[in-house]
GROMACS .gro file of C-alpha atoms in nm:
model
  254
    1MET     CA    1   0.005  -0.002   0.002
    2ALA     CA    2   0.128   0.348  -0.087
    3ILE     CA    3  -0.051   0.676  -0.017
    4TYR     CA    4   0.146   0.948  -0.177
    5ILE     CA    5   0.157   1.295  -0.016
    6ALA     CA    6   0.186   1.547  -0.300
    7THR     CA    7   0.401   1.849  -0.205
    8HIS     CA    8   0.588   2.122  -0.377
    9LYS     CA    9   0.767   2.243  -0.063
   10ASN     CA   10   0.924   2.119   0.252
   11PHE     CA   11   0.666   2.043   0.522
   12LYS     CA   12   0.633   1.885   0.859
   13VAL     CA   13   0.553   1.524   0.773
   14PRO     CA   14   0.286   1.391   1.013
   15ASN     CA   15   0.382   1.093   1.223
   16LEU     CA   16   0.191   0.836   1.012
   17ASP     CA   17   0.207   0.477   0.896
   18LYS     CA   18   0.497   0.395   0.658
   19ILE     CA   19   0.242   0.369   0.386
   20TYR     CA   20   0.229   0.753   0.356
   21ILE     CA   21   0.510   0.869   0.122
   22PRO     CA   22   0.594   1.235   0.052
   23LEU     CA   23   0.626   1.290  -0.317
   24GLN     CA   24   0.772   1.612  -0.462
   25VAL     CA   25   0.552   1.716  -0.746
   26GLY     CA   26   0.681   1.945  -1.023
   27ALA     CA   27   1.029   1.847  -0.923
   28SER     CA   28   1.168   1.888  -1.273
   29GLY     CA   29   1.409   2.181  -1.261
   30LYS     CA   30   1.331   2.256  -0.892
   31LYS     CA   31   1.539   2.228  -0.580
   32ASN     CA   32   1.562   1.876  -0.438
   33LEU     CA   33   1.349   1.876  -0.116
   34GLY     CA   34   1.482   1.529  -0.007
   35TYR     CA   35   1.159   1.340  -0.081
   36LEU     CA   36   1.071   1.101  -0.356
   37LYS     CA   37   1.043   1.305  -0.677
   38ASP     CA   38   0.798   1.295  -0.967
   39ASN     CA   39   1.067   1.363  -1.233
   40THR     CA   40   1.199   1.002  -1.238
   41GLY     CA   41   1.095   0.722  -1.459
   42ASP     CA   42   0.791   0.783  -1.683
   43ASN     CA   43   0.674   1.127  -1.581
   44ILE     CA   44   0.509   1.454  -1.670
   45SER     CA   45   0.674   1.661  -1.395
   46GLU     CA   46   0.746   1.956  -1.630
   47LYS     CA   47   0.369   2.000  -1.671
   48ASN     CA   48   0.309   2.073  -1.308
   49ALA     CA   49   0.209   2.436  -1.345
   50ASN     CA   50  -0.097   2.323  -1.544
   51TYR     CA   51  -0.149   1.976  -1.399
   52CYS     CA   52  -0.084   2.048  -1.025
   53GLU     CA   53  -0.085   1.741  -0.814
   54LEU     CA   54  -0.170   1.531  -1.119
   55THR     CA   55   0.194   1.502  -1.205
   56GLY     CA   56   0.216   1.297  -0.878
   57LEU     CA   57  -0.088   1.097  -0.974
   58TYR     CA   58   0.066   1.018  -1.309
   59TRP     CA   59   0.391   0.922  -1.153
   60ALA     CA   60   0.218   0.680  -0.911
   61TRP     CA   61   0.033   0.528  -1.202
   62LYS     CA   62   0.334   0.478  -1.427
   63ASN     CA   63   0.603   0.394  -1.173
   64ASP     CA   64   0.448   0.211  -0.873
   65ASN     CA   65   0.379  -0.136  -1.005
   66ASN     CA   66   0.407  -0.311  -0.667
   67SER     CA   67   0.155  -0.156  -0.434
   68LYS     CA   68  -0.185  -0.327  -0.418
   69ILE     CA   69  -0.350  -0.012  -0.297
   70LYS     CA   70  -0.260   0.337  -0.408
   71GLY     CA   71  -0.379   0.685  -0.309
   72LEU     CA   72  -0.309   1.056  -0.325
   73VAL     CA   73  -0.340   1.317  -0.051
   74HIS     CA   74  -0.172   1.657  -0.004
   75TYR     CA   75   0.101   1.794   0.220
   76ARG     CA   76  -0.165   1.994   0.406
   77ARG     CA   77  -0.478   1.796   0.345
   78TYR     CA   78  -0.564   1.444   0.464
   79PHE     CA   79  -0.861   1.218   0.509
   80THR     CA   80  -0.961   1.235   0.868
   81LYS     CA   81  -1.210   1.077   1.114
   82TYR     CA   82  -1.225   1.397   1.317
   83ARG     CA   83  -1.440   1.697   1.259
   84PHE     CA   84  -1.201   1.978   1.343
   85SER     CA   85  -0.877   1.839   1.479
   86VAL     CA   86  -0.560   1.837   1.273
   87SER     CA   87  -0.414   1.550   1.476
   88ALA     CA   88  -0.260   1.274   1.274
   89LYS     CA   89  -0.431   1.028   1.503
   90GLY     CA   90  -0.741   1.091   1.299
   91PHE     CA   91  -0.582   1.021   0.964
   92LEU     CA   92  -0.659   0.681   0.802
   93CYS     CA   93  -0.412   0.413   0.886
   94GLU     CA   94  -0.320   0.102   0.690
   95ASN     CA   95  -0.555  -0.124   0.877
   96GLU     CA   96  -0.845   0.110   0.852
   97ILE     CA   97  -0.794   0.148   0.475
   98ASN     CA   98  -0.779  -0.227   0.424
   99GLN     CA   99  -1.101  -0.270   0.614
  100ILE     CA  100  -1.276   0.005   0.425
  101LEU     CA  101  -1.172  -0.133   0.086
  102ASN     CA  102  -1.302  -0.473   0.176
  103GLU     CA  103  -1.653  -0.307   0.172
  104TYR     CA  104  -1.608  -0.017  -0.065
  105ASP     CA  105  -1.432   0.054  -0.393
  106ILE     CA  106  -1.290   0.389  -0.332
  107ILE     CA  107  -1.228   0.653  -0.058
  108LEU     CA  108  -1.309   1.008  -0.155
  109SER     CA  109  -1.352   1.345   0.014
  110LYS     CA  110  -1.690   1.419   0.164
  111LYS     CA  111  -1.930   1.556  -0.094
  112GLU     CA  112  -1.980   1.932  -0.114
  113TYR     CA  113  -2.306   2.098  -0.225
  114PHE     CA  114  -2.324   2.409  -0.437
  115LYS     CA  115  -2.591   2.667  -0.498
  116GLU     CA  116  -2.509   2.640  -0.868
  117THR     CA  117  -2.478   2.331  -1.086
  118ALA     CA  118  -2.137   2.176  -1.123
  119TRP     CA  119  -2.118   2.320  -1.477
  120GLU     CA  120  -2.185   2.671  -1.357
  121GLU     CA  121  -1.962   2.641  -1.051
  122TYR     CA  122  -1.661   2.531  -1.277
  123HIS     CA  123  -1.671   2.826  -1.511
  124MET     CA  124  -1.764   3.078  -1.242
  125VAL     CA  125  -1.487   2.976  -1.011
  126CYS     CA  126  -1.208   2.781  -1.192
  127GLY     CA  127  -1.191   2.814  -1.569
  128LEU     CA  128  -1.345   2.865  -1.904
  129GLU     CA  129  -1.681   2.712  -2.007
  130LYS     CA  130  -1.534   2.627  -2.351
  131ASP     CA  131  -1.313   2.369  -2.185
  132LEU     CA  132  -1.622   2.184  -2.046
  133LYS     CA  133  -1.752   2.177  -2.398
  134ARG     CA  134  -1.423   2.048  -2.522
  135VAL     CA  135  -1.424   1.765  -2.273
  136GLU     CA  136  -1.777   1.677  -2.358
  137LYS     CA  137  -1.677   1.657  -2.726
  138ILE     CA  138  -1.383   1.434  -2.638
  139LEU     CA  139  -1.607   1.198  -2.447
  140ARG     CA  140  -1.862   1.199  -2.727
  141GLU     CA  141  -1.594   1.094  -2.976
  142ASN     CA  142  -1.392   0.852  -2.753
  143TYR     CA  143  -1.602   0.754  -2.453
  144PRO     CA  144  -1.960   0.796  -2.542
  145GLU     CA  145  -2.077   0.558  -2.275
  146TYR     CA  146  -1.960   0.821  -2.020
  147LEU     CA  147  -2.189   1.100  -2.150
  148PRO     CA  148  -2.490   1.005  -1.923
  149ALA     CA  149  -2.261   1.029  -1.620
  150PHE     CA  150  -2.107   1.355  -1.748
  151ASN     CA  151  -2.452   1.506  -1.791
  152LYS     CA  152  -2.575   1.381  -1.455
  153TYR     CA  153  -2.274   1.523  -1.271
  154PHE     CA  154  -2.256   1.861  -1.445
  155SER     CA  155  -2.633   1.920  -1.418
  156GLY     CA  156  -2.621   1.840  -1.050
  157ASN     CA  157  -2.464   2.040  -0.769
  158VAL     CA  158  -2.263   1.776  -0.572
  159SER     CA  159  -1.883   1.720  -0.588
  160SER     CA  160  -1.606   1.536  -0.422
  161LEU     CA  161  -1.310   1.764  -0.463
  162PHE     CA  162  -0.931   1.796  -0.403
  163ASN     CA  163  -0.813   1.506  -0.640
  164MET     CA  164  -0.777   1.293  -0.328
  165MET     CA  165  -0.856   0.927  -0.361
  166ILE     CA  166  -0.754   0.577  -0.225
  167CYS     CA  167  -0.846   0.255  -0.395
  168LYS     CA  168  -0.706  -0.074  -0.515
  169SER     CA  169  -0.435  -0.038  -0.770
  170ASP     CA  170  -0.618  -0.191  -1.066
  171LEU     CA  171  -0.896   0.067  -1.016
  172PHE     CA  172  -0.641   0.349  -0.963
  173ASP     CA  173  -0.459   0.259  -1.281
  174GLU     CA  174  -0.777   0.228  -1.479
  175TYR     CA  175  -0.893   0.575  -1.370
  176CYS     CA  176  -0.554   0.725  -1.464
  177GLN     CA  177  -0.557   0.565  -1.809
  178TRP     CA  178  -0.901   0.719  -1.878
  179LEU     CA  179  -0.821   1.055  -1.713
  180PHE     CA  180  -0.491   1.135  -1.875
  181ASP     CA  181  -0.613   1.019  -2.218
  182ILE     CA  182  -0.885   1.290  -2.193
  183LEU     CA  183  -0.660   1.559  -2.054
  184PHE     CA  184  -0.380   1.506  -2.308
  185GLN     CA  185  -0.636   1.540  -2.584
  186LEU     CA  186  -0.775   1.853  -2.421
  187GLU     CA  187  -0.421   1.996  -2.392
  188LYS     CA  188  -0.380   1.989  -2.766
  189GLU     CA  189  -0.665   2.240  -2.793
  190ILE     CA  190  -0.546   2.490  -2.537
  191ASP     CA  191  -0.401   2.835  -2.619
  192TRP     CA  192  -0.256   2.951  -2.287
  193LYS     CA  193  -0.272   3.322  -2.388
  194GLU     CA  194  -0.653   3.295  -2.309
  195TYR     CA  195  -0.593   3.205  -1.944
  196ASP     CA  196  -0.486   3.395  -1.630
  197ASP     CA  197  -0.240   3.236  -1.393
  198TYR     CA  198  -0.515   3.079  -1.178
  199GLN     CA  199  -0.701   2.938  -1.478
  200LYS     CA  200  -0.378   2.784  -1.609
  201ARG     CA  201  -0.414   2.521  -1.336
  202LEU     CA  202  -0.672   2.388  -1.579
  203PHE     CA  203  -0.606   2.017  -1.569
  204GLY     CA  204  -0.598   2.004  -1.189
  205PHE     CA  205  -0.940   2.171  -1.179
  206MET     CA  206  -1.089   1.965  -1.461
  207SER     CA  207  -0.976   1.639  -1.308
  208GLU     CA  208  -1.148   1.719  -0.977
  209ARG     CA  209  -1.471   1.715  -1.179
  210LEU     CA  210  -1.389   1.423  -1.404
  211LEU     CA  211  -1.318   1.195  -1.100
  212ASN     CA  212  -1.687   1.238  -1.011
  213VAL     CA  213  -1.792   1.154  -1.368
  214TRP     CA  214  -1.581   0.840  -1.365
  215VAL     CA  215  -1.720   0.724  -1.030
  216ILE     CA  216  -2.073   0.779  -1.135
  217HIS     CA  217  -2.029   0.587  -1.459
  218LYS     CA  218  -1.852   0.297  -1.282
  219GLY     CA  219  -2.124   0.287  -1.016
  220LEU     CA  220  -1.853   0.257  -0.752
  221ARG     CA  221  -1.921   0.201  -0.377
  222ILE     CA  222  -1.782   0.523  -0.221
  223LYS     CA  223  -1.668   0.570   0.138
  224GLU     CA  224  -1.661   0.943   0.212
  225TYR     CA  225  -1.430   1.104   0.472
  226ARG     CA  226  -1.380   1.452   0.585
  227THR     CA  227  -1.062   1.627   0.481
  228VAL     CA  228  -0.873   1.851   0.709
  229ASN     CA  229  -0.631   2.134   0.615
  230THR     CA  230  -0.349   2.115   0.864
  231GLU     CA  231  -0.234   2.475   0.787
  232MET     CA  232  -0.572   2.628   0.856
  233LYS     CA  233  -0.656   2.796   1.191
  234PHE     CA  234  -0.910   2.630   1.408
  235MET     CA  235  -1.182   2.898   1.366
  236ASP     CA  236  -1.140   2.887   0.992
  237ARG     CA  237  -1.187   2.511   0.992
  238VAL     CA  238  -1.505   2.565   1.196
  239ARG     CA  239  -1.630   2.828   0.956
  240ILE     CA  240  -1.571   2.601   0.658
  241TRP     CA  241  -1.758   2.320   0.833
  242LEU     CA  242  -2.053   2.551   0.909
  243ARG     CA  243  -2.063   2.671   0.548
  244ARG     CA  244  -2.066   2.321   0.415
  245TYR     CA  245  -2.326   2.210   0.661
  246LYS     CA  246  -2.546   2.514   0.561
  247ASN     CA  247  -2.500   2.440   0.195
  248LYS     CA  248  -2.600   2.078   0.239
  249TYR     CA  249  -2.914   2.185   0.425
  250LEU     CA  250  -3.006   2.448   0.169
  251PHE     CA  251  -2.903   2.275  -0.158
  252ALA     CA  252  -2.895   1.898  -0.107
  253HIS     CA  253  -3.241   1.855  -0.246
  254ARG     CA  254  -3.207   2.105  -0.520
   0.00000   0.00000   0.00000
């Protein structure tokens, strides 16, 4: 089992099971942080500015052929059993993950509810609507069986975010094969002059949404867990929880 902790900087590594492995993403041409790096073997490390933590996801897909379970979390964001605490005691351990994946197919972040549809939320917050249409066209031409799930997700208002996941390796690799095929096709159509610096993180944002599409299409059994940002102050964590709770109450039955 290997749960990779994507990071672009030095951080205080929590006292966790040995299954958690820091992985320097975007390591190509950058200072060596002393962690495992994503610019070895088969990699897309140089694309990190646009692919974000996905360069780590790609590395785990292509280069970890031994782990029976693979996952991705972030240097400051982990799956937790606690509501507000940042204690590593609440983070999922190896035994817990094994038990969960005996009953479920995948571990994802707890769903968030939006006032807008997922389609509207994407182009209001993250990127350009034309890219959603481009992805829809790619699916129509290459994966038409995914269009019902695409339409269901983007017409709804529920998302699991952060590109965090844990599942058995065959499922992990299957997802990556599908995801990167789509993103590499999308990349061919992009003119970066149309994007600001935030929008240039396009593929990281798009994959957060596509993970939901893939899960819906596959009909996977999902185990949701809260995520905690270890760099966020306590009251900020409480405010985010209250906002999410309010949004669920107001918009869950939209």
